[in-house]
Tab-separated table of C-alpha atoms in Angstrom:
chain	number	residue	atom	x	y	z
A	38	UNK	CA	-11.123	10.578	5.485
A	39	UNK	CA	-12.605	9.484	2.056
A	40	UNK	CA	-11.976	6.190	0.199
A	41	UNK	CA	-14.530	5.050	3.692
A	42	UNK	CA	-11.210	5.763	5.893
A	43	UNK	CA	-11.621	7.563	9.406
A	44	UNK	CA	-8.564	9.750	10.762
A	45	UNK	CA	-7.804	6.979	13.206
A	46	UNK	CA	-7.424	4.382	10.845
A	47	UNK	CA	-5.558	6.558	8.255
A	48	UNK	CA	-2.561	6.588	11.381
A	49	UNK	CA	-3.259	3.374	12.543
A	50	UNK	CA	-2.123	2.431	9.128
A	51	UNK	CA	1.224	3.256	9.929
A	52	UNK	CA	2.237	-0.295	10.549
A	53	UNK	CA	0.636	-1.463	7.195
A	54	UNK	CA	2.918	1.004	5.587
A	55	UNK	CA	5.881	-0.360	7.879
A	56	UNK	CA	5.021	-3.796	6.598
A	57	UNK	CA	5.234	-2.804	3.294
A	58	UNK	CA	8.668	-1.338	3.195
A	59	UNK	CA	9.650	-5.167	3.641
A	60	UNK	CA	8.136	-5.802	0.248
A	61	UNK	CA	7.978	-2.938	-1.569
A	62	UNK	CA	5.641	-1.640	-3.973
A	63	UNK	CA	3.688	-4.095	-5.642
A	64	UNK	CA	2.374	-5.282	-2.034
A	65	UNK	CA	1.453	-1.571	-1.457
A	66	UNK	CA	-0.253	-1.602	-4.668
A	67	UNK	CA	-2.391	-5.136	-3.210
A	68	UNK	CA	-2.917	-3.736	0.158
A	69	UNK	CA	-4.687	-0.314	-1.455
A	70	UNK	CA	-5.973	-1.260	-4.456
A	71	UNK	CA	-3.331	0.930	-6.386
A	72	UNK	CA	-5.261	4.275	-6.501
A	73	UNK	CA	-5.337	7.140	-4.589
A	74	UNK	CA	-8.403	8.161	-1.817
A	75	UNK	CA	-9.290	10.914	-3.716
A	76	UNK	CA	-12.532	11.229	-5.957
A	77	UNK	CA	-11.850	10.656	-9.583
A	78	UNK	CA	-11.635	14.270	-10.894
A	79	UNK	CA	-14.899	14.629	-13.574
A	80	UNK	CA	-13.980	15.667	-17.233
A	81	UNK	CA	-15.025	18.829	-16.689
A	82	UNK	CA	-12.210	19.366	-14.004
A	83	UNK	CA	-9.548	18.028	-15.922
A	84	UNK	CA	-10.808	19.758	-19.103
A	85	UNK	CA	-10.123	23.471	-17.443
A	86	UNK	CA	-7.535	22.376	-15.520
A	87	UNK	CA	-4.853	25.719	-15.940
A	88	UNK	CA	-0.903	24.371	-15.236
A	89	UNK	CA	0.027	27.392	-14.247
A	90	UNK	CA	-1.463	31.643	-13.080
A	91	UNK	CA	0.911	34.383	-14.585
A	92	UNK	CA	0.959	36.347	-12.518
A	93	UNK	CA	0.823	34.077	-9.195
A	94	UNK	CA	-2.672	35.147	-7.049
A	95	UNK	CA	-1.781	37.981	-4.606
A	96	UNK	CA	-2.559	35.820	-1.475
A	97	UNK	CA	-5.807	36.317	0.557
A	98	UNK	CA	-4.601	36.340	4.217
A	99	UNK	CA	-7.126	37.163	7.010
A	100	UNK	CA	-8.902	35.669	10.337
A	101	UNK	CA	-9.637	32.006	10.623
A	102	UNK	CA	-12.638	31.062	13.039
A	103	UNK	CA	-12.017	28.171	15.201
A	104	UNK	CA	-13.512	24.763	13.840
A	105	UNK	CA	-13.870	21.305	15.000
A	106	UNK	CA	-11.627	19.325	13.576
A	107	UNK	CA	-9.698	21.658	11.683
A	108	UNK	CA	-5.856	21.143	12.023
A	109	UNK	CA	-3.306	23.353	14.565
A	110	UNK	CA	-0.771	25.184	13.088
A	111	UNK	CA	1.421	23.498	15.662
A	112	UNK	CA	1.200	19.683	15.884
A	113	UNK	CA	2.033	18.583	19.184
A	114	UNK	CA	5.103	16.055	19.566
A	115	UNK	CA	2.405	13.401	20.624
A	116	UNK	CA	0.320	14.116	17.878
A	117	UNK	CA	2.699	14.402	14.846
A	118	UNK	CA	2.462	11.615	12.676
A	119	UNK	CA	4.971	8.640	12.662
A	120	UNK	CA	5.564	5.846	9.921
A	121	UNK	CA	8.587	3.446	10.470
A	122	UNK	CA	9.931	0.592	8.113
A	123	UNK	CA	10.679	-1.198	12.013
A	124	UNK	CA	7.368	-3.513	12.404
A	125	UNK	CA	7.884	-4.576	15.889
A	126	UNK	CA	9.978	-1.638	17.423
A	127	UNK	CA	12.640	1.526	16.841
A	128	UNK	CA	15.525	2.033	18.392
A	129	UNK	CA	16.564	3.613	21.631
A	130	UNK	CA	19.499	5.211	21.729
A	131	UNK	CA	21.693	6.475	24.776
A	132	UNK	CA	23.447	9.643	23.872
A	133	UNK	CA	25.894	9.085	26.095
A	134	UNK	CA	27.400	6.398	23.886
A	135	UNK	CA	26.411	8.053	20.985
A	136	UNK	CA	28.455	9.868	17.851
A	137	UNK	CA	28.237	10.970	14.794
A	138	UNK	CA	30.964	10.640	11.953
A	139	UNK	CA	31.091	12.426	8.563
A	140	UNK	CA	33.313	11.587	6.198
A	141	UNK	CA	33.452	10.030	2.392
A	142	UNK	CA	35.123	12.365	-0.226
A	143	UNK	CA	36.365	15.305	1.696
A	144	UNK	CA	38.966	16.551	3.468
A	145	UNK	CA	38.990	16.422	6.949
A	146	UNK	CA	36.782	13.914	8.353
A	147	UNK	CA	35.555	14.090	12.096
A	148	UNK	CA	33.354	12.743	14.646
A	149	UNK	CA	31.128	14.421	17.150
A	150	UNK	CA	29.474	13.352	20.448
A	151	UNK	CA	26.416	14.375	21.425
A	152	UNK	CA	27.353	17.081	23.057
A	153	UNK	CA	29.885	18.369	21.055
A	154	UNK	CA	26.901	18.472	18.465
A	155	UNK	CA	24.920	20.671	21.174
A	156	UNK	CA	27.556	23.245	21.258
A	157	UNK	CA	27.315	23.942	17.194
A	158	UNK	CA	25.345	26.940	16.669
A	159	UNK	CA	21.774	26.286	16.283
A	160	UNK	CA	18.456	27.405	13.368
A	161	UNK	CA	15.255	27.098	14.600
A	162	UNK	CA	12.471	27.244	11.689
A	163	UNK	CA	8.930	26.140	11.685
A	164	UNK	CA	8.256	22.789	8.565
A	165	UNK	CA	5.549	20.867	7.606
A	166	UNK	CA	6.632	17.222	6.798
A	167	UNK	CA	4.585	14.234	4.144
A	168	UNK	CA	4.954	11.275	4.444
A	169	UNK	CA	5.610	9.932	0.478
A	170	UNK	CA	2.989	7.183	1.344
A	171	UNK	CA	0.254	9.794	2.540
A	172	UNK	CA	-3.014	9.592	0.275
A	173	UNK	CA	-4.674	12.850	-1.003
A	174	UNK	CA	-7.024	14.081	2.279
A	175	UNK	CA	-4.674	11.736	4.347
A	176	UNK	CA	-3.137	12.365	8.106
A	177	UNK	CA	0.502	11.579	7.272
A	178	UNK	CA	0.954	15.721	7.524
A	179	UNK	CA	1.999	17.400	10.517
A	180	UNK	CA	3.800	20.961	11.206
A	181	UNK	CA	6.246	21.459	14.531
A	182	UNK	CA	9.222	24.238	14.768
A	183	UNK	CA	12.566	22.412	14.718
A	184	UNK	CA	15.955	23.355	15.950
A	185	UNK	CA	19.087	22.041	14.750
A	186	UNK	CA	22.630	22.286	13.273
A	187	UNK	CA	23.035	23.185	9.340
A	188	UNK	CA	24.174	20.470	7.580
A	189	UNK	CA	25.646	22.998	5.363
A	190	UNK	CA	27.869	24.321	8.551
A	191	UNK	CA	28.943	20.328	8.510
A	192	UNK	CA	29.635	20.017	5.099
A	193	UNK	CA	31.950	23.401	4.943
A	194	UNK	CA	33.755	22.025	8.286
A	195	UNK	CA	34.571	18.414	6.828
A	196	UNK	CA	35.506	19.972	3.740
A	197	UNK	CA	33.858	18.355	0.392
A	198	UNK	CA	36.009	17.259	-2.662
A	199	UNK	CA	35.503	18.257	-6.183
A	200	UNK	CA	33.104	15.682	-8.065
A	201	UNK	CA	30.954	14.411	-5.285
A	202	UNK	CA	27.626	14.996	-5.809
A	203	UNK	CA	25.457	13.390	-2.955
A	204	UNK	CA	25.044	13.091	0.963
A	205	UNK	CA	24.171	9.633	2.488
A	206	UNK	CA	22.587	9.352	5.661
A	207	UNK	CA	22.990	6.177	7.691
A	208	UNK	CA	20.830	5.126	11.105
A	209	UNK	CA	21.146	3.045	13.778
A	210	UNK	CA	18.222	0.866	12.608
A	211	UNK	CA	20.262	0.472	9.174
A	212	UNK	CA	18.317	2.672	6.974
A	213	UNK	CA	19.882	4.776	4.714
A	214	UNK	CA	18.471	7.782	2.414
A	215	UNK	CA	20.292	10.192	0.019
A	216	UNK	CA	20.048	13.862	-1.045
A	217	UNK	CA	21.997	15.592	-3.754
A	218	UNK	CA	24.725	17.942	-2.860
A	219	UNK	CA	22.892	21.291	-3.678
A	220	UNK	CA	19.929	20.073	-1.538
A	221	UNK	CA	22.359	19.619	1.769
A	222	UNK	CA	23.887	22.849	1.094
A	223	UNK	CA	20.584	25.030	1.607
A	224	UNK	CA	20.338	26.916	4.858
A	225	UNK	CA	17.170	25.122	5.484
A	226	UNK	CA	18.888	21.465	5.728
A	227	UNK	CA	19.203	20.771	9.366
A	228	UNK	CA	20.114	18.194	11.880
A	229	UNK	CA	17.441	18.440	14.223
A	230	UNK	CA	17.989	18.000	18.074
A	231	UNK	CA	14.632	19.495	19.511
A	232	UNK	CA	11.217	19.704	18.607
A	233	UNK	CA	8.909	21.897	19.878
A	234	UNK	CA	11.349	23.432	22.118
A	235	UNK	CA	11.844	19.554	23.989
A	236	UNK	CA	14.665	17.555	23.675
A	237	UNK	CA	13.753	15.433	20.338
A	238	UNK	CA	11.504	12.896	20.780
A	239	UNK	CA	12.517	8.898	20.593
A	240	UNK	CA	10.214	8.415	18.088
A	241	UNK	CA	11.417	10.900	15.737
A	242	UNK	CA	14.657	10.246	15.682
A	243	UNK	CA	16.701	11.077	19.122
A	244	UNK	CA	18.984	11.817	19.389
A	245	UNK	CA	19.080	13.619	15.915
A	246	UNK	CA	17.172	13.576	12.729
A	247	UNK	CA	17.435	15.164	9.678
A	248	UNK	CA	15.023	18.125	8.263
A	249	UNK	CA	14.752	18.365	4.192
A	250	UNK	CA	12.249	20.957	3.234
A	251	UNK	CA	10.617	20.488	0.167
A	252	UNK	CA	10.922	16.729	-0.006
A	253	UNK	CA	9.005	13.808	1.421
A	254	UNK	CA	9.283	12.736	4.904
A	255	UNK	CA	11.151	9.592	4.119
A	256	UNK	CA	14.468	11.238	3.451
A	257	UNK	CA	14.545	12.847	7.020
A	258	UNK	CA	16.574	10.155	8.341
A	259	UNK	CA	15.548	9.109	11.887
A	260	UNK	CA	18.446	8.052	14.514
A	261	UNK	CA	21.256	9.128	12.510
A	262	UNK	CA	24.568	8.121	12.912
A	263	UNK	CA	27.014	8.328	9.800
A	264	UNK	CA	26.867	11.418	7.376
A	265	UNK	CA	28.964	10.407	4.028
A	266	UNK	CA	29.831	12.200	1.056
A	267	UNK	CA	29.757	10.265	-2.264
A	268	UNK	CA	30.985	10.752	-5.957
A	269	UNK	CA	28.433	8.507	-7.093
A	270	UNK	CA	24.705	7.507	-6.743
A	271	UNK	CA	22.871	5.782	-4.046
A	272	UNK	CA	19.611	4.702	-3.716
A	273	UNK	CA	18.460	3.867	-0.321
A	274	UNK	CA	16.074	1.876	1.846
A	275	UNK	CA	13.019	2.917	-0.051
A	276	UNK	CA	14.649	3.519	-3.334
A	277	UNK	CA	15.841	-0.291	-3.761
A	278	UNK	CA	11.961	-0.926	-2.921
A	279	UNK	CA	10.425	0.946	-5.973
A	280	UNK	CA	9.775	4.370	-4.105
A	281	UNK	CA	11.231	7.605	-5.589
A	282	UNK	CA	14.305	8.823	-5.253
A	283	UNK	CA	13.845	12.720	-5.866
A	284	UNK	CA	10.992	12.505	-3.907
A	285	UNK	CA	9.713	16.317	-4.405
A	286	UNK	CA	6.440	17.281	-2.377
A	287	UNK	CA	3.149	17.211	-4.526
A	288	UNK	CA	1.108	19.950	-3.471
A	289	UNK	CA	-1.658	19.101	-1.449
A	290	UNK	CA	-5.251	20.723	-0.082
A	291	UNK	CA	-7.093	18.815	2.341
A	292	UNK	CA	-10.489	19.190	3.769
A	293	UNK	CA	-10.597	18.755	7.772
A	294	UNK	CA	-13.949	20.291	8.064
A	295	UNK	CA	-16.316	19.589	8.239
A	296	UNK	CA	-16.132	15.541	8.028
A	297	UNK	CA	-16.786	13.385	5.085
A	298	UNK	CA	-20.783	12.354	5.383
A	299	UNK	CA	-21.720	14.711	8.028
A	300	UNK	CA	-24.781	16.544	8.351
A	301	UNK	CA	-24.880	20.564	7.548
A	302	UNK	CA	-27.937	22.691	8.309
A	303	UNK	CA	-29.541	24.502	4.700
A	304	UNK	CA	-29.493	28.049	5.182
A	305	UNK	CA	-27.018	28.569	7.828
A	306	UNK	CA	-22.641	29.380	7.863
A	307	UNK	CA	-20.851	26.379	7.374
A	308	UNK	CA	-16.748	26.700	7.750
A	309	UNK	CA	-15.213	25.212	5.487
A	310	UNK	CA	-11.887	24.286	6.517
A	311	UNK	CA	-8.538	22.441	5.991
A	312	UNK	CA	-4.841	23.032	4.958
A	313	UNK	CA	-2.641	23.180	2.054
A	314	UNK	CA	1.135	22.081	1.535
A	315	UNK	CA	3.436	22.282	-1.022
A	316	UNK	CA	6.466	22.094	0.479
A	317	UNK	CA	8.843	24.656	0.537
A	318	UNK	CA	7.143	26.616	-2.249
A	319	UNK	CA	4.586	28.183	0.133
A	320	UNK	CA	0.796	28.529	-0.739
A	321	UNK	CA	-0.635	31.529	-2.454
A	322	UNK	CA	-4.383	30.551	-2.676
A	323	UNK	CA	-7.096	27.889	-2.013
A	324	UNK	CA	-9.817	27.375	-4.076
A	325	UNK	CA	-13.251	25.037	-3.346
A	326	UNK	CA	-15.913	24.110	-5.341
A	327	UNK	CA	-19.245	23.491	-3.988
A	328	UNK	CA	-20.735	22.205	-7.315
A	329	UNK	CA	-18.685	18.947	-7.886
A	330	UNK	CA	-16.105	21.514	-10.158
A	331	UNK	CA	-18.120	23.747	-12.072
A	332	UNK	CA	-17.019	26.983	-10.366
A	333	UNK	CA	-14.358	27.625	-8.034
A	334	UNK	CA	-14.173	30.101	-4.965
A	335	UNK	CA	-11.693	31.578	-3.232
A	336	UNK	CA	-10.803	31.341	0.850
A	337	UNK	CA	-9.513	32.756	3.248
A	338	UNK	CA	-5.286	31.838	4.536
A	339	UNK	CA	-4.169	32.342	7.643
A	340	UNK	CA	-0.450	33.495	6.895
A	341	UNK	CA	1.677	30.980	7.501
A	342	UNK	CA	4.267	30.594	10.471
A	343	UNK	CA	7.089	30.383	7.335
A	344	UNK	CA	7.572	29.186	4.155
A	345	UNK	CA	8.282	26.187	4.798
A	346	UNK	CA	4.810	25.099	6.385
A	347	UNK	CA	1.728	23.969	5.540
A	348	UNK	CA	-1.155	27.121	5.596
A	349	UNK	CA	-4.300	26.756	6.881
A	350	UNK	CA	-7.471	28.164	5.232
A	351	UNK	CA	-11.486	28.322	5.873
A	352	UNK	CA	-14.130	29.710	3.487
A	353	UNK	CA	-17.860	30.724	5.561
A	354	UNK	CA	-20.483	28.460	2.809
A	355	UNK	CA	-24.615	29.093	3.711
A	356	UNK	CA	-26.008	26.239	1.776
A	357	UNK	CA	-29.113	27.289	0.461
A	358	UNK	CA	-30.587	23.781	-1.233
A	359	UNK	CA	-30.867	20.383	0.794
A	360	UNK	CA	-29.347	17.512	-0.308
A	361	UNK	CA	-25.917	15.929	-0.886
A	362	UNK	CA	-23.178	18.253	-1.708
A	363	UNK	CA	-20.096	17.691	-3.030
A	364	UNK	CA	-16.645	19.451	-1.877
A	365	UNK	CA	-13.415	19.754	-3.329
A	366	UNK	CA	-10.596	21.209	-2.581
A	367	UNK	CA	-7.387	22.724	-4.568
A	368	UNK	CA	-4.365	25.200	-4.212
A	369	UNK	CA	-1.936	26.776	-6.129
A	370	UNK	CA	1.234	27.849	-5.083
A	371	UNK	CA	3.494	30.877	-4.602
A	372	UNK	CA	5.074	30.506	-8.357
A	373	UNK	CA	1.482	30.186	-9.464
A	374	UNK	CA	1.686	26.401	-9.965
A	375	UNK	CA	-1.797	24.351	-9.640
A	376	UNK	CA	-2.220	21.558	-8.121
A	377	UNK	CA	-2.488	18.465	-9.909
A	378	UNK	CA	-6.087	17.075	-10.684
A	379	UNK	CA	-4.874	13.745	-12.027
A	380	UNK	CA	-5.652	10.658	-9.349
A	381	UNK	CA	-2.446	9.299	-8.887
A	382	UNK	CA	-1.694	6.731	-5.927
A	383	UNK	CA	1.448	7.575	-3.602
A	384	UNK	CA	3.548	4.720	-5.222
A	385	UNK	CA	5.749	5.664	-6.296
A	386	UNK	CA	6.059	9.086	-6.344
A	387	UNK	CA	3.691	10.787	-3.813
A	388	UNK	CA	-0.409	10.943	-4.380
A	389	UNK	CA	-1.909	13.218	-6.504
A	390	UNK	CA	-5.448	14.957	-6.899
A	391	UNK	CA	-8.275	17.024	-5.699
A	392	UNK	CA	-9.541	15.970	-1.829
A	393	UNK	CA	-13.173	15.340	-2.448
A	394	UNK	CA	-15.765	14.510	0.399
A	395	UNK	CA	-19.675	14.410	0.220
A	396	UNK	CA	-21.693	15.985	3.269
A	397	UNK	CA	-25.989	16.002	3.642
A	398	UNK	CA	-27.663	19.633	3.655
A	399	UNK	CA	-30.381	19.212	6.089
């Protein structure tokens, strides 16, 4: 939305972003300019900017009014965003033909077929997933409910040796990612074979995918094949191309309503409205500023379908001046952390600062 970007051309981006991967970051930094789409935070922001609320805010959960524009909790399989490093197209693969082996350092190596893989026991759980290259008030952000194996369930079956200390995941389009041992063993780690209650899309990965909560998009490996266990380190596709390797979620509040430049009416309830992410540390308030950061108010969350998911908030504003306003957006989250004012771009470690758009009081 800002930085003169419409939601359309924030996804049709997507194949910018693939084009990059070939090159890494310093032709992101050329294509974008090397800063993020949010407003420069003013001193004054940065100057009262509080790390951290001991205790965290008690959260303020109630009714959220239908908006245009404002996101579902649900994003539909059609809808949820996709970013590829493949420029031309991804692969289709036929499960018929198609297994999955996991060995490395352990113990007793095996191989599934797809159905085998069916016949595991099954999570479902509701996660948001960012894309690492998603600019503050960007559209690489989307929610579904995902069912899959535990790659925990894996890891206990196959056995893992003393020493190793991460899990590489290999596709069919050769790219690879990596996640440290204590990350694959949380309950949340899945392999996911449906989405939305269908069959996993092609797009996203059938005939499985992996699920990471609390890290960026780009180590949920798409069309996996090969789960190994290593003593060592390994730095994958995007790693060996400048991106990070960690890749933790930077919290996030975005404005979806109303629209950057549009027109408000003076004297009458405006709904301000939008989500906030933070991965898998949940979201215990919202805050927006009408006055370009001199005060801060608190809205309204709709409580979220888990922890793991974005939360979606609104706050009712009556405008009673004309003119341009300014709007800006921030959250904090359930350990009382703030989010980051600092304008940071999403090279290479995920964008940071406050999602600021300007609208007309008429």
């Amino acid at each position: 939305e800002t930085g003169g970007l419409t939601r359309r051309a924030l996804i049709e981006r997507g194949l910018i972003i693939a084009g990059v991967g070939l090159l890494g970051i310093g032709a992101w930094r050329f294509i974008t300019g090397g800063v993020s789409s949010a407003t420069a935070p003013v001193a004054k922001v940065i100057q009262h900017y509080k790390k951290k609320i001991v205790p965290p805010p008690v959260p303020n959960y109630g009714d959220i009014h239908p908006a245009p524009f404002l996101s579902a909790e649900v994003t539909s399989n059609n809808q949820y965003y996709v970013v590829s490093k493949n420029l031309f197209s991804d692969p289709t693969v036929d499960s018929g033909g198609w297994h999955l082996t996991v060995d490395g350092d352990v113990d007793h190596p095996f191989t599934l077929s797809y159905d085998q893989l069916l016949a595991l026991p099954m999570q479902k759980q509701y996660e948001s997933m960012m894309c690492i290259s998603n600019e503050v008030g960007g559209e690489y952000m989307s929610s579904a409910l995902w069912e899959g194996v535990r790659l925990k369930d894996l890891l206990e079956r196959v056995g893992v040796k003393p020493g190793a200390v991460k899990i590489v995941f290999y596709a069919t389009d050769d790219y690879s990612d990596s996640i440290h041992l204590d990350k694959a063993l949380e309950p949340t780690t899945l392999l996911a074979v449906r989405m939305n209650g269908a069959t996993l899309p092609q797009n996203h990965g059938f005939p499985v995918r992996m699920l990471v909560p609390g890290i960026y998009g780009m180590k949920h490996c798409k069309w996996l094949t090969h789960i190994q266990v290593v003593t060592q380190d390994y730095q994958g596709y995007w790693q060996t191309r400048g991106w990070s390797d960690p890749a933790p979620i930077r919290m996030t509040a975005r404005i979806d309503t109303p629209l950057i430049g549009s027109t408000v009416s003076v004297n009458k309830t405006t709904y301000i409205g939008g989500v906030a992410f933070s991965g898998n540390k949940g979201i215990s308030e919202v805050d927006i500023s009408l006055d370009g950061g001199d005060s801060w108010q608190i809205a309204t969350l709709k409580r979220p379908l888990s922890n793991l998911t974005w939360v979606l908030w609104e706050y009712p504003w009556q405008p009673t001046s004309s003119g341009s306003k300014t709007l800006i957006a921030r959250a904090v989250d359930m350990e009382g952390n703030v989010q980051d004012p600092q304008v940071e771009p999403p090279a290479p470690d995920g964008s940071s600062g406050y999602h600021t758009i300007t609208v007309s009081v008429v």
